[in-house]
mmCIF file of C-alpha atoms and ligand atoms in Angstrom:
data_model
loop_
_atom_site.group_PDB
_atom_site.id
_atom_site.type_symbol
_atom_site.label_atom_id
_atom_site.label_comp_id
_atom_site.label_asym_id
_atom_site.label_seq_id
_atom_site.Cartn_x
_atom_site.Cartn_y
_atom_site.Cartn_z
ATOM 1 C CA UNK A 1 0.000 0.000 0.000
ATOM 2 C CA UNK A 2 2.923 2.562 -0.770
ATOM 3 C CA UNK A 3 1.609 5.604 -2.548
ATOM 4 C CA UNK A 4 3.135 6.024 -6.418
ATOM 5 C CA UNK A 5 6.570 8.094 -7.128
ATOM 6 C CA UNK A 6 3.834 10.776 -8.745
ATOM 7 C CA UNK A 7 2.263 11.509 -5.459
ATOM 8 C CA UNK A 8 5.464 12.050 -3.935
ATOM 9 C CA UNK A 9 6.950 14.346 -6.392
ATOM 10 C CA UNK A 10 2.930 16.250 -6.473
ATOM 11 C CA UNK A 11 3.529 16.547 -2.656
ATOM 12 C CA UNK A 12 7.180 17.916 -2.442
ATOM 13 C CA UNK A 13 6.167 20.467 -5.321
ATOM 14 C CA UNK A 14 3.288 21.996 -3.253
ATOM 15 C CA UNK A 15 5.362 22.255 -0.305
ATOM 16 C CA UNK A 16 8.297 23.823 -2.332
ATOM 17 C CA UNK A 17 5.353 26.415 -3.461
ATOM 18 C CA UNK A 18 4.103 26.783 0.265
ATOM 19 C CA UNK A 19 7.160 27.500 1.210
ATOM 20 C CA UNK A 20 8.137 29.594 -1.554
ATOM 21 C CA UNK A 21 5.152 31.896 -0.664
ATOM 22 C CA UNK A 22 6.443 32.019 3.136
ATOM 23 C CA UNK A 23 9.357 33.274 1.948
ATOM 24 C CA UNK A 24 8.079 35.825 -0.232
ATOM 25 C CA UNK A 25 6.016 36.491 2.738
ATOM 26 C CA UNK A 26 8.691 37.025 4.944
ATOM 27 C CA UNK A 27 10.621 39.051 2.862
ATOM 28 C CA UNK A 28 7.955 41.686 1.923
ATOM 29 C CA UNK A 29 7.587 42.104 5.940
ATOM 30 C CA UNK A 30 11.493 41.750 6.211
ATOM 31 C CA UNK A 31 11.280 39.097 8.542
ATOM 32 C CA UNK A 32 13.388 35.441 8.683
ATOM 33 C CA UNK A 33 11.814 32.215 7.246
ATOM 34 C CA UNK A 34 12.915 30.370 10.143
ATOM 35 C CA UNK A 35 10.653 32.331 12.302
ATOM 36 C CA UNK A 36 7.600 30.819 10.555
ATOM 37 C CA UNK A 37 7.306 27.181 11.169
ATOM 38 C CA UNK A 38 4.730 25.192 8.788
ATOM 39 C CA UNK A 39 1.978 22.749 10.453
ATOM 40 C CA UNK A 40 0.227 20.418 8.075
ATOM 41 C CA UNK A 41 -3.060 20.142 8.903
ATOM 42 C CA UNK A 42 -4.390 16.527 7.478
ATOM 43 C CA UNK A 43 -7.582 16.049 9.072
ATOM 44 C CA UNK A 44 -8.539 15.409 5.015
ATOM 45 C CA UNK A 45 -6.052 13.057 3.986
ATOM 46 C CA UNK A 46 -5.433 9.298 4.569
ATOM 47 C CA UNK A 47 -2.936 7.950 6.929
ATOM 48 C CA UNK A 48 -0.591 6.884 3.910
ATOM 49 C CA UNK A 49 -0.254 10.613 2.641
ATOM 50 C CA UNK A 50 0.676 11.347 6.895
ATOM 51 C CA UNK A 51 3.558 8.788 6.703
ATOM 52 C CA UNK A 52 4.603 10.635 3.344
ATOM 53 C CA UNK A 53 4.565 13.885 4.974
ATOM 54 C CA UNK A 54 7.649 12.441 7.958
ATOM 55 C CA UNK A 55 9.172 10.992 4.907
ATOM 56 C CA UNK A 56 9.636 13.936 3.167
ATOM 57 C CA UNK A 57 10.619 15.568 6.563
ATOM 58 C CA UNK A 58 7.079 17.249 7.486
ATOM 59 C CA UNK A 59 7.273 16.220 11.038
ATOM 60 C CA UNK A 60 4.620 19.292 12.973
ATOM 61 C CA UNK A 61 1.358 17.947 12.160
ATOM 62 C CA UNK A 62 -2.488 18.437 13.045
ATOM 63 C CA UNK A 63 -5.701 17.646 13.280
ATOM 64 C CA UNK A 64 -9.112 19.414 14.506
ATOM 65 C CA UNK A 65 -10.830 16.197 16.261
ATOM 66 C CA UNK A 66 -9.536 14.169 19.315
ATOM 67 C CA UNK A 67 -10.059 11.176 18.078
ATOM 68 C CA UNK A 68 -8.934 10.963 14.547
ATOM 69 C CA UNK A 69 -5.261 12.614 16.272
ATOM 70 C CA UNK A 70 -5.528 10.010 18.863
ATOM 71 C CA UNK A 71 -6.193 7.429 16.206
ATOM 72 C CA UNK A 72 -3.519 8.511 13.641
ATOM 73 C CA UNK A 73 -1.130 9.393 15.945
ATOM 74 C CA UNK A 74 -0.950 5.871 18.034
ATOM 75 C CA UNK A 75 -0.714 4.472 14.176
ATOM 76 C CA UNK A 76 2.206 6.134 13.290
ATOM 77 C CA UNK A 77 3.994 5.301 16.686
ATOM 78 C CA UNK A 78 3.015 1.625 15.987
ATOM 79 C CA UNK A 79 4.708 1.838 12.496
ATOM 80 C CA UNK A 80 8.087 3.351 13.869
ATOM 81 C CA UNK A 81 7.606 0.850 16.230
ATOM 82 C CA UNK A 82 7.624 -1.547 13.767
ATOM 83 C CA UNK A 83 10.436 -0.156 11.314
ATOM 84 C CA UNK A 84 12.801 -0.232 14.825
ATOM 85 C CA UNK A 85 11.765 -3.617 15.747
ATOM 86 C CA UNK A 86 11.848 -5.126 12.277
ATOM 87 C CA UNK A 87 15.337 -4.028 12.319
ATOM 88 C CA UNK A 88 14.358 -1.762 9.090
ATOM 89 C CA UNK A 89 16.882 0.052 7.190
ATOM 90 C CA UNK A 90 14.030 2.655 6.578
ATOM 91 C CA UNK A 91 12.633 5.009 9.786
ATOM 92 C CA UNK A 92 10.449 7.960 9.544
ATOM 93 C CA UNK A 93 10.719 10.795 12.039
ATOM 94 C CA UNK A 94 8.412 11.203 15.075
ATOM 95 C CA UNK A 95 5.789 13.413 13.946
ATOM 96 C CA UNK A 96 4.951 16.422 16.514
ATOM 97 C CA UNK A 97 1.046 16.669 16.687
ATOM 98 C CA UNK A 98 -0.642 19.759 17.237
ATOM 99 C CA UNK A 99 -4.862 19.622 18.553
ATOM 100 C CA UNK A 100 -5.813 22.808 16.737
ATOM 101 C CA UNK A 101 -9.621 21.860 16.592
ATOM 102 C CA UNK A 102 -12.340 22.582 19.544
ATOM 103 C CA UNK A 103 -11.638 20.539 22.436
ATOM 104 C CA UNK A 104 -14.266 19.066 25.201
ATOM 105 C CA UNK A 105 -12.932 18.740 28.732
ATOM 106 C CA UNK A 106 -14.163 15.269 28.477
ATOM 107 C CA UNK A 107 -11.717 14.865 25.506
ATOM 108 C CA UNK A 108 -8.405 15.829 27.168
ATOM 109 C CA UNK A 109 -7.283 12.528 28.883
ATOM 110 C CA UNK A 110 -7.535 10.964 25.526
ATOM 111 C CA UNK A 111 -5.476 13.969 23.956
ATOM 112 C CA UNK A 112 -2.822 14.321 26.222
ATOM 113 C CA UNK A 113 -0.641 11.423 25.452
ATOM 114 C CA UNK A 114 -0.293 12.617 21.190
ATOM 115 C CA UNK A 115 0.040 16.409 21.135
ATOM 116 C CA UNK A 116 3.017 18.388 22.101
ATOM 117 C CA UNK A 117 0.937 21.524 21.364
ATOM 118 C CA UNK A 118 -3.158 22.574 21.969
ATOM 119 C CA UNK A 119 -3.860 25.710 19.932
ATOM 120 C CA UNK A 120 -7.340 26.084 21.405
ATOM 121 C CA UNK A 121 -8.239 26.689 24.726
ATOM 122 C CA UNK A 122 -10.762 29.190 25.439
ATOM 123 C CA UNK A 123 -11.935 28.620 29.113
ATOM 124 C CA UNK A 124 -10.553 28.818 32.013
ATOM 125 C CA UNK A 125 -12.316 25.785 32.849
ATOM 126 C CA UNK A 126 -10.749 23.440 30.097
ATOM 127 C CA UNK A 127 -7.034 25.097 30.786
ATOM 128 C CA UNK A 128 -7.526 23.906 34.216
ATOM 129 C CA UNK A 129 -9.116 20.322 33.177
ATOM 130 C CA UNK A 130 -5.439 20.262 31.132
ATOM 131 C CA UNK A 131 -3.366 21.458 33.827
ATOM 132 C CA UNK A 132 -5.108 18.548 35.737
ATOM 133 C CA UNK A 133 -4.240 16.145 33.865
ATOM 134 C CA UNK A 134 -1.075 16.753 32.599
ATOM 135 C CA UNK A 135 0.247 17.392 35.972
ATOM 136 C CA UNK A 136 -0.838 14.211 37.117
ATOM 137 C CA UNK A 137 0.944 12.451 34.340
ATOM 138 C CA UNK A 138 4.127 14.321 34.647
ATOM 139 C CA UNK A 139 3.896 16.195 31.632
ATOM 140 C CA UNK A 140 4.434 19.966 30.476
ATOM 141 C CA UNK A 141 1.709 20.615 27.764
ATOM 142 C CA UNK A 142 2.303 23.740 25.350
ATOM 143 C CA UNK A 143 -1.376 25.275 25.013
ATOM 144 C CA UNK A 144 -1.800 28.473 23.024
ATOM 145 C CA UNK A 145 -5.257 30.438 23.935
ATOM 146 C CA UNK A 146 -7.710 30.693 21.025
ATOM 147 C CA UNK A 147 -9.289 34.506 20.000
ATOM 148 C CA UNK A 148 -12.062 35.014 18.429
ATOM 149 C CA UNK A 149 -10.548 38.024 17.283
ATOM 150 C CA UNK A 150 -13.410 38.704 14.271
ATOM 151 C CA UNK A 151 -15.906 38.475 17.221
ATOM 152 C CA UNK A 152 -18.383 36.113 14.937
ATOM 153 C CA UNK A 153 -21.441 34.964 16.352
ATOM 154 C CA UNK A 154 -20.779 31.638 15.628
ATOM 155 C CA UNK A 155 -17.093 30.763 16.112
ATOM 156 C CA UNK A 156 -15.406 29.253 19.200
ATOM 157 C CA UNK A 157 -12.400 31.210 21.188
ATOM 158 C CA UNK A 158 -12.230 34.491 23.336
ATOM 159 C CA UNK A 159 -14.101 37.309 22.865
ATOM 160 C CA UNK A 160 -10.641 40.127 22.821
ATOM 161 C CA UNK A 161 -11.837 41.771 25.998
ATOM 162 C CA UNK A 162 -11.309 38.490 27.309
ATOM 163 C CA UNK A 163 -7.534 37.334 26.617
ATOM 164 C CA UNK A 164 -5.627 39.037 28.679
ATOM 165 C CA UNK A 165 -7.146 38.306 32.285
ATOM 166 C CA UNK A 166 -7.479 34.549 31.068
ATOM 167 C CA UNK A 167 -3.484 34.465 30.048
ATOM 168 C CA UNK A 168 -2.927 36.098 33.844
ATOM 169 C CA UNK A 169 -5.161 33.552 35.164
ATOM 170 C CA UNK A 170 -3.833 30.316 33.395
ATOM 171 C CA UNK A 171 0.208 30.952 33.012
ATOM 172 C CA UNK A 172 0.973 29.775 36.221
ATOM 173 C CA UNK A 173 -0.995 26.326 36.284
ATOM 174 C CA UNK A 174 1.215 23.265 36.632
ATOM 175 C CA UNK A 175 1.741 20.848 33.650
ATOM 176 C CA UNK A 176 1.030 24.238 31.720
ATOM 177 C CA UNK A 177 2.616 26.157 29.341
ATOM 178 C CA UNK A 178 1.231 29.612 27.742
ATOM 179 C CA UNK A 179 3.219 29.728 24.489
ATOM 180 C CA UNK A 180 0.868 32.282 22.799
ATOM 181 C CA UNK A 181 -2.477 33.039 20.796
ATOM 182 C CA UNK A 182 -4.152 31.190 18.084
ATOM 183 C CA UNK A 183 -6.709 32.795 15.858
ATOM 184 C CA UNK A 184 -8.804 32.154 12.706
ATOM 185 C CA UNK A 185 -9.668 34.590 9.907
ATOM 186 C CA UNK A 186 -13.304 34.568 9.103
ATOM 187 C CA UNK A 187 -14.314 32.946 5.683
ATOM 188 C CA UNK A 188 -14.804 35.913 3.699
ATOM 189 C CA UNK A 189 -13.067 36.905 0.200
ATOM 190 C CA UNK A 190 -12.364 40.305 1.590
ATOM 191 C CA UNK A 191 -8.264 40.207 2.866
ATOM 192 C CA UNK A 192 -8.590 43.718 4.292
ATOM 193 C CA UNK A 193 -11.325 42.098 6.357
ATOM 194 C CA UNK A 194 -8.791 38.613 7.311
ATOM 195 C CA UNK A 195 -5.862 40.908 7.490
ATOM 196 C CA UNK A 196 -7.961 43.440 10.252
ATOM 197 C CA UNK A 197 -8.793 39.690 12.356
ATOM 198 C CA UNK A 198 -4.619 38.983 12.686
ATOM 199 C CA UNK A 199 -3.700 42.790 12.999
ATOM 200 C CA UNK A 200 -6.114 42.572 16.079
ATOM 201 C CA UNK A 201 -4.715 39.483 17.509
ATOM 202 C CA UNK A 202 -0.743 40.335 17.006
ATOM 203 C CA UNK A 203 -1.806 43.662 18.978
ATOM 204 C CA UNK A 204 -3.224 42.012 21.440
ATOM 205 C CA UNK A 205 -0.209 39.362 21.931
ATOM 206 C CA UNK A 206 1.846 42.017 21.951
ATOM 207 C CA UNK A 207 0.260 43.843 24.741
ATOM 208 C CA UNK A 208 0.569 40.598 27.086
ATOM 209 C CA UNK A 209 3.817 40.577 26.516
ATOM 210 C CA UNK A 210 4.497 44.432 26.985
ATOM 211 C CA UNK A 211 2.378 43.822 30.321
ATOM 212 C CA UNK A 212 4.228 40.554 31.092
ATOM 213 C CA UNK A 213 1.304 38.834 31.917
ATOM 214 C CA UNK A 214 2.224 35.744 29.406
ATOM 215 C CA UNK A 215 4.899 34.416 31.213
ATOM 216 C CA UNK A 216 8.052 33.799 29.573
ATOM 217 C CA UNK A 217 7.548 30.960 26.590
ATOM 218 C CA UNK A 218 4.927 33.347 25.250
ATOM 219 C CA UNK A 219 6.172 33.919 21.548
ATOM 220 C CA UNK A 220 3.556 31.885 19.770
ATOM 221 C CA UNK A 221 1.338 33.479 17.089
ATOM 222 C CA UNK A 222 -0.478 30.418 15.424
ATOM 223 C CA UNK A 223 -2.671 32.559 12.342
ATOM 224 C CA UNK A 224 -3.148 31.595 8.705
ATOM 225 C CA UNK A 225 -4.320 29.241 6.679
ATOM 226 C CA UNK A 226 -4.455 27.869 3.158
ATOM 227 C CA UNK A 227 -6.367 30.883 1.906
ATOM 228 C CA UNK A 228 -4.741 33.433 3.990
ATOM 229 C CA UNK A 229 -1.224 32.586 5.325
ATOM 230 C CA UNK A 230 0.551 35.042 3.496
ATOM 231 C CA UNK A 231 -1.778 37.896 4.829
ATOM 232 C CA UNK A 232 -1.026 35.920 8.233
ATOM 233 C CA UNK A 233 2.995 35.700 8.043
ATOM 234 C CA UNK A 234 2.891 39.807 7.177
ATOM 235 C CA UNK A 235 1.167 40.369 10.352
ATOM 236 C CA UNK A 236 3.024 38.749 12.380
ATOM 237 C CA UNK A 237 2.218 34.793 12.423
ATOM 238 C CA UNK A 238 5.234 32.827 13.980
ATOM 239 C CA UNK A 239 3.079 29.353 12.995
ATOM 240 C CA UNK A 240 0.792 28.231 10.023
ATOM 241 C CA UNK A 241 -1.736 25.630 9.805
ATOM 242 C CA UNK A 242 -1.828 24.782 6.288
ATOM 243 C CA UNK A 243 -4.202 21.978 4.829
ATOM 244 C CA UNK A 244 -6.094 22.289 1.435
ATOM 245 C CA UNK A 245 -2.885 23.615 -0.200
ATOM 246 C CA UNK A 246 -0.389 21.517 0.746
ATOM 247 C CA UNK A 247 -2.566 18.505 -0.995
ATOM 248 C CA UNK A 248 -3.887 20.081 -3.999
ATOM 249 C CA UNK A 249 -3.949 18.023 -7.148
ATOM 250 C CA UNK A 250 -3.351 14.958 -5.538
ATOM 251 C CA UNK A 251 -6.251 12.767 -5.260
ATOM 252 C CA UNK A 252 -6.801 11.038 -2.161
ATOM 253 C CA UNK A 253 -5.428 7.146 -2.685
ATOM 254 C CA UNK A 254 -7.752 4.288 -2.649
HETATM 255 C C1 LIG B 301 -8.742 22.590 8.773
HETATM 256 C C2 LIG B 301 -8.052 23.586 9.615
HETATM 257 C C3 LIG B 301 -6.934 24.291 9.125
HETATM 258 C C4 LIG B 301 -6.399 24.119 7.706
HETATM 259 O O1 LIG B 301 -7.296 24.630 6.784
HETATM 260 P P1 LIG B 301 -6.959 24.678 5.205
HETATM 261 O O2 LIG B 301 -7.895 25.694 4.685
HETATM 262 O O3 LIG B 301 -7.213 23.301 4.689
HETATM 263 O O4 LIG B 301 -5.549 25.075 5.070
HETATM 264 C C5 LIG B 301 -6.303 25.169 9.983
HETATM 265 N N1 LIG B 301 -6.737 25.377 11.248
HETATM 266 C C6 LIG B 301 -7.813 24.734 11.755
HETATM 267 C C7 LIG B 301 -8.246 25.021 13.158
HETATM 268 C C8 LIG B 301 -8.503 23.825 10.952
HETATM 269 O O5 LIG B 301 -9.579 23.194 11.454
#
Protein backbone atom coordinates (compact mmCIF):
# COMPACT_ATOMS: atom_id res chain seq x y z
CA UNK A 1 0.00 0.00 0.00
CA UNK A 2 2.92 2.56 -0.77
CA UNK A 3 1.61 5.60 -2.55
CA UNK A 4 3.14 6.02 -6.42
CA UNK A 5 6.57 8.09 -7.13
CA UNK A 6 3.83 10.78 -8.74
CA UNK A 7 2.26 11.51 -5.46
CA UNK A 8 5.46 12.05 -3.93
CA UNK A 9 6.95 14.35 -6.39
CA UNK A 10 2.93 16.25 -6.47
CA UNK A 11 3.53 16.55 -2.66
CA UNK A 12 7.18 17.92 -2.44
CA UNK A 13 6.17 20.47 -5.32
CA UNK A 14 3.29 22.00 -3.25
CA UNK A 15 5.36 22.26 -0.30
CA UNK A 16 8.30 23.82 -2.33
CA UNK A 17 5.35 26.41 -3.46
CA UNK A 18 4.10 26.78 0.26
CA UNK A 19 7.16 27.50 1.21
CA UNK A 20 8.14 29.59 -1.55
CA UNK A 21 5.15 31.90 -0.66
CA UNK A 22 6.44 32.02 3.14
CA UNK A 23 9.36 33.27 1.95
CA UNK A 24 8.08 35.82 -0.23
CA UNK A 25 6.02 36.49 2.74
CA UNK A 26 8.69 37.03 4.94
CA UNK A 27 10.62 39.05 2.86
CA UNK A 28 7.95 41.69 1.92
CA UNK A 29 7.59 42.10 5.94
CA UNK A 30 11.49 41.75 6.21
CA UNK A 31 11.28 39.10 8.54
CA UNK A 32 13.39 35.44 8.68
CA UNK A 33 11.81 32.21 7.25
CA UNK A 34 12.91 30.37 10.14
CA UNK A 35 10.65 32.33 12.30
CA UNK A 36 7.60 30.82 10.56
CA UNK A 37 7.31 27.18 11.17
CA UNK A 38 4.73 25.19 8.79
CA UNK A 39 1.98 22.75 10.45
CA UNK A 40 0.23 20.42 8.08
CA UNK A 41 -3.06 20.14 8.90
CA UNK A 42 -4.39 16.53 7.48
CA UNK A 43 -7.58 16.05 9.07
CA UNK A 44 -8.54 15.41 5.01
CA UNK A 45 -6.05 13.06 3.99
CA UNK A 46 -5.43 9.30 4.57
CA UNK A 47 -2.94 7.95 6.93
CA UNK A 48 -0.59 6.88 3.91
CA UNK A 49 -0.25 10.61 2.64
CA UNK A 50 0.68 11.35 6.89
CA UNK A 51 3.56 8.79 6.70
CA UNK A 52 4.60 10.63 3.34
CA UNK A 53 4.57 13.88 4.97
CA UNK A 54 7.65 12.44 7.96
CA UNK A 55 9.17 10.99 4.91
CA UNK A 56 9.64 13.94 3.17
CA UNK A 57 10.62 15.57 6.56
CA UNK A 58 7.08 17.25 7.49
CA UNK A 59 7.27 16.22 11.04
CA UNK A 60 4.62 19.29 12.97
CA UNK A 61 1.36 17.95 12.16
CA UNK A 62 -2.49 18.44 13.05
CA UNK A 63 -5.70 17.65 13.28
CA UNK A 64 -9.11 19.41 14.51
CA UNK A 65 -10.83 16.20 16.26
CA UNK A 66 -9.54 14.17 19.32
CA UNK A 67 -10.06 11.18 18.08
CA UNK A 68 -8.93 10.96 14.55
CA UNK A 69 -5.26 12.61 16.27
CA UNK A 70 -5.53 10.01 18.86
CA UNK A 71 -6.19 7.43 16.21
CA UNK A 72 -3.52 8.51 13.64
CA UNK A 73 -1.13 9.39 15.95
CA UNK A 74 -0.95 5.87 18.03
CA UNK A 75 -0.71 4.47 14.18
CA UNK A 76 2.21 6.13 13.29
CA UNK A 77 3.99 5.30 16.69
CA UNK A 78 3.02 1.63 15.99
CA UNK A 79 4.71 1.84 12.50
CA UNK A 80 8.09 3.35 13.87
CA UNK A 81 7.61 0.85 16.23
CA UNK A 82 7.62 -1.55 13.77
CA UNK A 83 10.44 -0.16 11.31
CA UNK A 84 12.80 -0.23 14.83
CA UNK A 85 11.76 -3.62 15.75
CA UNK A 86 11.85 -5.13 12.28
CA UNK A 87 15.34 -4.03 12.32
CA UNK A 88 14.36 -1.76 9.09
CA UNK A 89 16.88 0.05 7.19
CA UNK A 90 14.03 2.66 6.58
CA UNK A 91 12.63 5.01 9.79
CA UNK A 92 10.45 7.96 9.54
CA UNK A 93 10.72 10.79 12.04
CA UNK A 94 8.41 11.20 15.07
CA UNK A 95 5.79 13.41 13.95
CA UNK A 96 4.95 16.42 16.51
CA UNK A 97 1.05 16.67 16.69
CA UNK A 98 -0.64 19.76 17.24
CA UNK A 99 -4.86 19.62 18.55
CA UNK A 100 -5.81 22.81 16.74
CA UNK A 101 -9.62 21.86 16.59
CA UNK A 102 -12.34 22.58 19.54
CA UNK A 103 -11.64 20.54 22.44
CA UNK A 104 -14.27 19.07 25.20
CA UNK A 105 -12.93 18.74 28.73
CA UNK A 106 -14.16 15.27 28.48
CA UNK A 107 -11.72 14.86 25.51
CA UNK A 108 -8.41 15.83 27.17
CA UNK A 109 -7.28 12.53 28.88
CA UNK A 110 -7.54 10.96 25.53
CA UNK A 111 -5.48 13.97 23.96
CA UNK A 112 -2.82 14.32 26.22
CA UNK A 113 -0.64 11.42 25.45
CA UNK A 114 -0.29 12.62 21.19
CA UNK A 115 0.04 16.41 21.14
CA UNK A 116 3.02 18.39 22.10
CA UNK A 117 0.94 21.52 21.36
CA UNK A 118 -3.16 22.57 21.97
CA UNK A 119 -3.86 25.71 19.93
CA UNK A 120 -7.34 26.08 21.41
CA UNK A 121 -8.24 26.69 24.73
CA UNK A 122 -10.76 29.19 25.44
CA UNK A 123 -11.93 28.62 29.11
CA UNK A 124 -10.55 28.82 32.01
CA UNK A 125 -12.32 25.79 32.85
CA UNK A 126 -10.75 23.44 30.10
CA UNK A 127 -7.03 25.10 30.79
CA UNK A 128 -7.53 23.91 34.22
CA UNK A 129 -9.12 20.32 33.18
CA UNK A 130 -5.44 20.26 31.13
CA UNK A 131 -3.37 21.46 33.83
CA UNK A 132 -5.11 18.55 35.74
CA UNK A 133 -4.24 16.14 33.86
CA UNK A 134 -1.07 16.75 32.60
CA UNK A 135 0.25 17.39 35.97
CA UNK A 136 -0.84 14.21 37.12
CA UNK A 137 0.94 12.45 34.34
CA UNK A 138 4.13 14.32 34.65
CA UNK A 139 3.90 16.20 31.63
CA UNK A 140 4.43 19.97 30.48
CA UNK A 141 1.71 20.61 27.76
CA UNK A 142 2.30 23.74 25.35
CA UNK A 143 -1.38 25.28 25.01
CA UNK A 144 -1.80 28.47 23.02
CA UNK A 145 -5.26 30.44 23.94
CA UNK A 146 -7.71 30.69 21.02
CA UNK A 147 -9.29 34.51 20.00
CA UNK A 148 -12.06 35.01 18.43
CA UNK A 149 -10.55 38.02 17.28
CA UNK A 150 -13.41 38.70 14.27
CA UNK A 151 -15.91 38.48 17.22
CA UNK A 152 -18.38 36.11 14.94
CA UNK A 153 -21.44 34.96 16.35
CA UNK A 154 -20.78 31.64 15.63
CA UNK A 155 -17.09 30.76 16.11
CA UNK A 156 -15.41 29.25 19.20
CA UNK A 157 -12.40 31.21 21.19
CA UNK A 158 -12.23 34.49 23.34
CA UNK A 159 -14.10 37.31 22.87
CA UNK A 160 -10.64 40.13 22.82
CA UNK A 161 -11.84 41.77 26.00
CA UNK A 162 -11.31 38.49 27.31
CA UNK A 163 -7.53 37.33 26.62
CA UNK A 164 -5.63 39.04 28.68
CA UNK A 165 -7.15 38.31 32.29
CA UNK A 166 -7.48 34.55 31.07
CA UNK A 167 -3.48 34.47 30.05
CA UNK A 168 -2.93 36.10 33.84
CA UNK A 169 -5.16 33.55 35.16
CA UNK A 170 -3.83 30.32 33.40
CA UNK A 171 0.21 30.95 33.01
CA UNK A 172 0.97 29.78 36.22
CA UNK A 173 -1.00 26.33 36.28
CA UNK A 174 1.22 23.27 36.63
CA UNK A 175 1.74 20.85 33.65
CA UNK A 176 1.03 24.24 31.72
CA UNK A 177 2.62 26.16 29.34
CA UNK A 178 1.23 29.61 27.74
CA UNK A 179 3.22 29.73 24.49
CA UNK A 180 0.87 32.28 22.80
CA UNK A 181 -2.48 33.04 20.80
CA UNK A 182 -4.15 31.19 18.08
CA UNK A 183 -6.71 32.80 15.86
CA UNK A 184 -8.80 32.15 12.71
CA UNK A 185 -9.67 34.59 9.91
CA UNK A 186 -13.30 34.57 9.10
CA UNK A 187 -14.31 32.95 5.68
CA UNK A 188 -14.80 35.91 3.70
CA UNK A 189 -13.07 36.91 0.20
CA UNK A 190 -12.36 40.30 1.59
CA UNK A 191 -8.26 40.21 2.87
CA UNK A 192 -8.59 43.72 4.29
CA UNK A 193 -11.32 42.10 6.36
CA UNK A 194 -8.79 38.61 7.31
CA UNK A 195 -5.86 40.91 7.49
CA UNK A 196 -7.96 43.44 10.25
CA UNK A 197 -8.79 39.69 12.36
CA UNK A 198 -4.62 38.98 12.69
CA UNK A 199 -3.70 42.79 13.00
CA UNK A 200 -6.11 42.57 16.08
CA UNK A 201 -4.72 39.48 17.51
CA UNK A 202 -0.74 40.34 17.01
CA UNK A 203 -1.81 43.66 18.98
CA UNK A 204 -3.22 42.01 21.44
CA UNK A 205 -0.21 39.36 21.93
CA UNK A 206 1.85 42.02 21.95
CA UNK A 207 0.26 43.84 24.74
CA UNK A 208 0.57 40.60 27.09
CA UNK A 209 3.82 40.58 26.52
CA UNK A 210 4.50 44.43 26.98
CA UNK A 211 2.38 43.82 30.32
CA UNK A 212 4.23 40.55 31.09
CA UNK A 213 1.30 38.83 31.92
CA UNK A 214 2.22 35.74 29.41
CA UNK A 215 4.90 34.42 31.21
CA UNK A 216 8.05 33.80 29.57
CA UNK A 217 7.55 30.96 26.59
CA UNK A 218 4.93 33.35 25.25
CA UNK A 219 6.17 33.92 21.55
CA UNK A 220 3.56 31.89 19.77
CA UNK A 221 1.34 33.48 17.09
CA UNK A 222 -0.48 30.42 15.42
CA UNK A 223 -2.67 32.56 12.34
CA UNK A 224 -3.15 31.59 8.70
CA UNK A 225 -4.32 29.24 6.68
CA UNK A 226 -4.46 27.87 3.16
CA UNK A 227 -6.37 30.88 1.91
CA UNK A 228 -4.74 33.43 3.99
CA UNK A 229 -1.22 32.59 5.32
CA UNK A 230 0.55 35.04 3.50
CA UNK A 231 -1.78 37.90 4.83
CA UNK A 232 -1.03 35.92 8.23
CA UNK A 233 3.00 35.70 8.04
CA UNK A 234 2.89 39.81 7.18
CA UNK A 235 1.17 40.37 10.35
CA UNK A 236 3.02 38.75 12.38
CA UNK A 237 2.22 34.79 12.42
CA UNK A 238 5.23 32.83 13.98
CA UNK A 239 3.08 29.35 12.99
CA UNK A 240 0.79 28.23 10.02
CA UNK A 241 -1.74 25.63 9.80
CA UNK A 242 -1.83 24.78 6.29
CA UNK A 243 -4.20 21.98 4.83
CA UNK A 244 -6.09 22.29 1.44
CA UNK A 245 -2.89 23.61 -0.20
CA UNK A 246 -0.39 21.52 0.75
CA UNK A 247 -2.57 18.50 -1.00
CA UNK A 248 -3.89 20.08 -4.00
CA UNK A 249 -3.95 18.02 -7.15
CA UNK A 250 -3.35 14.96 -5.54
CA UNK A 251 -6.25 12.77 -5.26
CA UNK A 252 -6.80 11.04 -2.16
CA UNK A 253 -5.43 7.15 -2.68
CA UNK A 254 -7.75 4.29 -2.65
C1 LIG B 1 -8.74 22.59 8.77
C2 LIG B 1 -8.05 23.59 9.62
C3 LIG B 1 -6.93 24.29 9.13
C4 LIG B 1 -6.40 24.12 7.71
O1 LIG B 1 -7.30 24.63 6.78
P1 LIG B 1 -6.96 24.68 5.20
O2 LIG B 1 -7.89 25.69 4.69
O3 LIG B 1 -7.21 23.30 4.69
O4 LIG B 1 -5.55 25.07 5.07
C5 LIG B 1 -6.30 25.17 9.98
N1 LIG B 1 -6.74 25.38 11.25
C6 LIG B 1 -7.81 24.73 11.75
C7 LIG B 1 -8.25 25.02 13.16
C8 LIG B 1 -8.50 23.83 10.95
O5 LIG B 1 -9.58 23.19 11.45
Amino acid sequence: MSLSAGIRRKLNENLRRVHGEVEAACARSRREPSSVSLIAVTKTVEIDMIRLLLDVGQIDLAESRVQALAQRAGMIAEMRTRMRSGGSSRSLPAPRWHMVGHLQRNKVKAVLPHTCMIHSVDSLRLAEEISNHASRGDQTVDVLLEVNAGEEKAKQGLAVGAVLHLADQVRTLPGFRLCGLMCMAPLVDDRETIRRVFVRTRELFEEIQSERCGGPHFAELSMGMSNDYAIAIEEGATMIRVGGALFEGISSPE
